[in-house]
GROMACS .gro file of C-alpha atoms in nm:
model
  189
    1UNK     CA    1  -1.103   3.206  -1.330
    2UNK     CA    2  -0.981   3.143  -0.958
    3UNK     CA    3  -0.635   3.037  -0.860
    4UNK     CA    4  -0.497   2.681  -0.909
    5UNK     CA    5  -0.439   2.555  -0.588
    6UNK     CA    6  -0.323   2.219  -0.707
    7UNK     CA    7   0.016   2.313  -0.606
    8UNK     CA    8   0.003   2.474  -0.295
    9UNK     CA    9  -0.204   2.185  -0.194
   10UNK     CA   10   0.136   1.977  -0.319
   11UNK     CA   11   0.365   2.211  -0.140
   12UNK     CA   12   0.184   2.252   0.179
   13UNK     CA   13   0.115   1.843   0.199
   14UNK     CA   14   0.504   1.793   0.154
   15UNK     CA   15   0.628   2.085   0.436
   16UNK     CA   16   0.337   1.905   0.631
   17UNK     CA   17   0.569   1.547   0.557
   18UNK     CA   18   0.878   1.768   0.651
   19UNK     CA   19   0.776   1.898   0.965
   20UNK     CA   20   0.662   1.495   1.049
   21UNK     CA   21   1.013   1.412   1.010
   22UNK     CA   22   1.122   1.725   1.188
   23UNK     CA   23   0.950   1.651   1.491
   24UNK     CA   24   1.019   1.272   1.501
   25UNK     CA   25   1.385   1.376   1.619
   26UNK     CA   26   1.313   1.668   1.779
   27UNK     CA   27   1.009   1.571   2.042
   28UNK     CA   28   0.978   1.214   2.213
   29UNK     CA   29   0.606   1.279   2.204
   30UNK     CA   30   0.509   1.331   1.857
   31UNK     CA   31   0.209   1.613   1.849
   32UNK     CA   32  -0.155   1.444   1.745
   33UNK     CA   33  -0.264   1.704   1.512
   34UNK     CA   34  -0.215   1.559   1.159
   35UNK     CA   35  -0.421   1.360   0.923
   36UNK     CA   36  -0.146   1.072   0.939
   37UNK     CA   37  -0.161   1.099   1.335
   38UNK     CA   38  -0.525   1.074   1.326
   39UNK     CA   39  -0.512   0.739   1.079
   40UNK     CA   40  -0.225   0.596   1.335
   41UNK     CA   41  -0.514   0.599   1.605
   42UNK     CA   42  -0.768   0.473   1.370
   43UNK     CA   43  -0.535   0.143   1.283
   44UNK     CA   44  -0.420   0.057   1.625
   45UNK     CA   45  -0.779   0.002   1.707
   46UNK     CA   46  -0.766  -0.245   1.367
   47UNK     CA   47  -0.395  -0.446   1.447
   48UNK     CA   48  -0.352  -0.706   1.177
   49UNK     CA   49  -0.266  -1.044   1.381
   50UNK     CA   50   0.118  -1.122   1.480
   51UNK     CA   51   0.305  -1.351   1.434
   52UNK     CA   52   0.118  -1.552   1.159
   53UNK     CA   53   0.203  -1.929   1.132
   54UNK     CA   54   0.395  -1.871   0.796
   55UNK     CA   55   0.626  -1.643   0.986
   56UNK     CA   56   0.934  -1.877   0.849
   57UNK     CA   57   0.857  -1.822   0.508
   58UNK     CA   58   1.197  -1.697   0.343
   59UNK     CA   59   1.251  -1.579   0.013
   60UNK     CA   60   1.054  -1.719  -0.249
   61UNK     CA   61   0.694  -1.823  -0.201
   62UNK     CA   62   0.384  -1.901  -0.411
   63UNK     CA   63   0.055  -1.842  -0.459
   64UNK     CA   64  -0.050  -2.183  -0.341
   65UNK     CA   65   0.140  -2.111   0.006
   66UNK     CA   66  -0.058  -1.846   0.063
   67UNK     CA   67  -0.403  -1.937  -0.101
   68UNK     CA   68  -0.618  -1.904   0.217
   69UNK     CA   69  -0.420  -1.538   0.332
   70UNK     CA   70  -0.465  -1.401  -0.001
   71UNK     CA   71  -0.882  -1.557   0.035
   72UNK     CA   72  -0.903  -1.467   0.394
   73UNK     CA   73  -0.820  -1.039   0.278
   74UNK     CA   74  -1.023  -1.090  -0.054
   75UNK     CA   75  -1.315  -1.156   0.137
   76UNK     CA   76  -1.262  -0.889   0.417
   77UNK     CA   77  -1.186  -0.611   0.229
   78UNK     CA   78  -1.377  -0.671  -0.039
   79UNK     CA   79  -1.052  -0.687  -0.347
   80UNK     CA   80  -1.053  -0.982  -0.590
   81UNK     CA   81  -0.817  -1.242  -0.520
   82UNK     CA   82  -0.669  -1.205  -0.872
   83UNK     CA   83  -0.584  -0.856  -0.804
   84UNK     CA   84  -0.372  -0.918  -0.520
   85UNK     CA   85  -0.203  -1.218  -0.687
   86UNK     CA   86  -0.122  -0.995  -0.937
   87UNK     CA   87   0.027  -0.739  -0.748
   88UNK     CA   88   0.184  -0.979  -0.560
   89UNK     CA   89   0.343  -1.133  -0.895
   90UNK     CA   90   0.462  -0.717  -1.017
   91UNK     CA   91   0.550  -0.609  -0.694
   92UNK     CA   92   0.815  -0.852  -0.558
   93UNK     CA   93   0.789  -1.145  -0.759
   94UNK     CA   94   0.615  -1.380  -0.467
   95UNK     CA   95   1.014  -1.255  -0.269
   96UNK     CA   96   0.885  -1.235   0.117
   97UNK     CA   97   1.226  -1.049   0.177
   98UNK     CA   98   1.142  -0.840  -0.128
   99UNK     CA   99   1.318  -0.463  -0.105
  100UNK     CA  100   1.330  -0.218  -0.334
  101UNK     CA  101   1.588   0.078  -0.418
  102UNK     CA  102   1.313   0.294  -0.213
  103UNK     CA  103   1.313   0.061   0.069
  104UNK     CA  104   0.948  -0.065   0.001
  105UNK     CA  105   0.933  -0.423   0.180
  106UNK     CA  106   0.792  -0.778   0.146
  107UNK     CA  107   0.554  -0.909  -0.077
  108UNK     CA  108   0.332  -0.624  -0.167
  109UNK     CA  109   0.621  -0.372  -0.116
  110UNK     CA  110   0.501  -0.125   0.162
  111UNK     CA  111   0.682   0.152   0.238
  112UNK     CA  112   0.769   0.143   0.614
  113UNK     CA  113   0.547   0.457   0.683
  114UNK     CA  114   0.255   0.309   0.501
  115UNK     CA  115   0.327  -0.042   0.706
  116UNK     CA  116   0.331   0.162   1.022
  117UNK     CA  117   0.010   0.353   0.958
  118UNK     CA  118  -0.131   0.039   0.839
  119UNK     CA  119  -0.053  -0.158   1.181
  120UNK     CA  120   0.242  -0.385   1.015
  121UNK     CA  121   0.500  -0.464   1.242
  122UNK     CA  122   0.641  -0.730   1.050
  123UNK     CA  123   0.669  -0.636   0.637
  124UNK     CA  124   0.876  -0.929   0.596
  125UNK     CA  125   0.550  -1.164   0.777
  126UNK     CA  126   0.373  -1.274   0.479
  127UNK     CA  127   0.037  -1.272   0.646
  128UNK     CA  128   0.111  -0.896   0.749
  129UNK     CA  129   0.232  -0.801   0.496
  130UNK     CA  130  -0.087  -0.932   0.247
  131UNK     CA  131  -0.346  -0.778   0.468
  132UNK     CA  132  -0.161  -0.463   0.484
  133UNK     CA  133  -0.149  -0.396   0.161
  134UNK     CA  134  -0.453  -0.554   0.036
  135UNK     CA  135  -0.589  -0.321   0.311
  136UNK     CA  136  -0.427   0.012   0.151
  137UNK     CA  137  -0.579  -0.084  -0.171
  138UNK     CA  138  -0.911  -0.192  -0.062
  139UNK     CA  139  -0.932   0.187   0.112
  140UNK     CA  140  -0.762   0.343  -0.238
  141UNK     CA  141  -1.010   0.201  -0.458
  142UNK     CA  142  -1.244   0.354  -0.180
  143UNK     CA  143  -1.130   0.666  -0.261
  144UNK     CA  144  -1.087   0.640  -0.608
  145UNK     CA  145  -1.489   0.507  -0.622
  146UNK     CA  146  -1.365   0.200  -0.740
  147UNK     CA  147  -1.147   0.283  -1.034
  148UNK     CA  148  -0.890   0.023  -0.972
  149UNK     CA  149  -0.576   0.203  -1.217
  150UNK     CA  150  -0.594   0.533  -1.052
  151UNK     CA  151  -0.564   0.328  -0.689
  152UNK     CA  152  -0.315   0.110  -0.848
  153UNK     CA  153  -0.129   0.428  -0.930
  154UNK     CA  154  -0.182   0.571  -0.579
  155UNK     CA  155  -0.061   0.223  -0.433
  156UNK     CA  156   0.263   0.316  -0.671
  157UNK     CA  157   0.364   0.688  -0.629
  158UNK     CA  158   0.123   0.764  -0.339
  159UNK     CA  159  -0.260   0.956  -0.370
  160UNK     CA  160  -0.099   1.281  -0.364
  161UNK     CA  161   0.071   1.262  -0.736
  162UNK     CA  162  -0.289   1.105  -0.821
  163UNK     CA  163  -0.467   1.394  -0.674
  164UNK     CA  164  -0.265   1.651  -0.820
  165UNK     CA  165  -0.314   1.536  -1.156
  166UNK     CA  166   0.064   1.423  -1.186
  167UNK     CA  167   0.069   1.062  -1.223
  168UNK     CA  168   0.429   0.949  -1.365
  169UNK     CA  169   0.463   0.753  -1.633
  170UNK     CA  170   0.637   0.466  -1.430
  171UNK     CA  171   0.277   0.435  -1.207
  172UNK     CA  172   0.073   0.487  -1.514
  173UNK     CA  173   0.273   0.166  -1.666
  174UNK     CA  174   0.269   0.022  -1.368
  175UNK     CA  175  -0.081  -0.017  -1.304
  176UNK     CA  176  -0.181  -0.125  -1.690
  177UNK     CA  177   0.085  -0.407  -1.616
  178UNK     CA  178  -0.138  -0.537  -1.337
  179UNK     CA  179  -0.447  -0.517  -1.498
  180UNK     CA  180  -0.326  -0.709  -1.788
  181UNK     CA  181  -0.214  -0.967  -1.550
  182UNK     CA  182  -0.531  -0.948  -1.322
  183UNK     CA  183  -0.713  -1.009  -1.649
  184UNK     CA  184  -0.545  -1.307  -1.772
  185UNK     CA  185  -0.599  -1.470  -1.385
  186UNK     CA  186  -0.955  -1.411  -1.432
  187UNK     CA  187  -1.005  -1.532  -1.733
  188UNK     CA  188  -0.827  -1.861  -1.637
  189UNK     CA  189  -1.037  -1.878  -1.284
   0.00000   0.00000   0.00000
């Protein structure tokens, strides 16, 4: 039986995260050699639009606001509309200034790293915030080959936990509350 390189995979991806946050004070010029560098290139070429004409939206919102953004990302990356609307609904509770204790933002609560590699300037814009992070969940279930709880747990504690085998609890509770909702919005649409 060969080694279990589940955790040194763990440890080596977080002193990987470290030395990210290392050199962001340490170098002006960050160096272009990492898998989150790499993705940073890739989504510049993809901006999501600025300055969206719901841009004044504060506070609470609802799905029929935001019908045709939540259609509009359905459509182009390929996620059912009730799926976002019930993230939407867990997440932050249709709050655009939504922010959690871990300082996840807006309506679909993106982390600011995962907004920046995404190409969101604006968390707090509705419309950038939606495609964002119907975006990161359209490439999860990608990843996951379309099982939507494991990418609903990867949206929630991030695809390393998932990969490793080490989904919390919270995540694991997390996505099941989704997918009940998700199911009840189909079944009504």
């Amino acid at each position: 039986m060969g080694p279990n390189l589940t955790n040194v995979s763990r440890i080596l991806s977080r002193i990987d995260e470290i030395n990210r946050q290392f050199n962001m004070y340490q170098q002006t010029e960050p160096p272009k050699s990492n898998f989150v560098d790499v993705l940073n290139d890739v989504s510049n070429k993809n901006k999501i639009p600025r300055k969206s004409a719901l841009n004044n939206i504060s506070g609470k919102t609802s799905y029929s606001e935001l019908q045709s953004v939540i259609d509009e990302c359905a459509e182009k990356y390929n996620i059912d509309n009730e799926l976002i609307r019930a993230m939407i609904q867990v997440e932050s509770g249709w709050q655009t200034n939504a922010v959690s204790n871990k300082g996840a933002q807006g309506l679909m609560q993106l982390m600011p790293r995962t907004a920046a590699m995404l190409g969101v300037e604006d968390p707090f814009d509705p419309v950038q915030n939606i495609e964002g992070g119907v975006r990161y969940i359209s490439d999860l279930t990608d990843k996951y080959r379309g099982d939507i709880e494991k990418a609903l747990a990867a949206y929630n504690a991030g695809p390393a936990r998932v990969d490793s085998g080490n989904i919390p609890e919270v995540s694991k509770r997390y996505a099941r509350n989704i997918m009940a909702i998700y199911r009840k919005l189909r079944q009504v649409s």
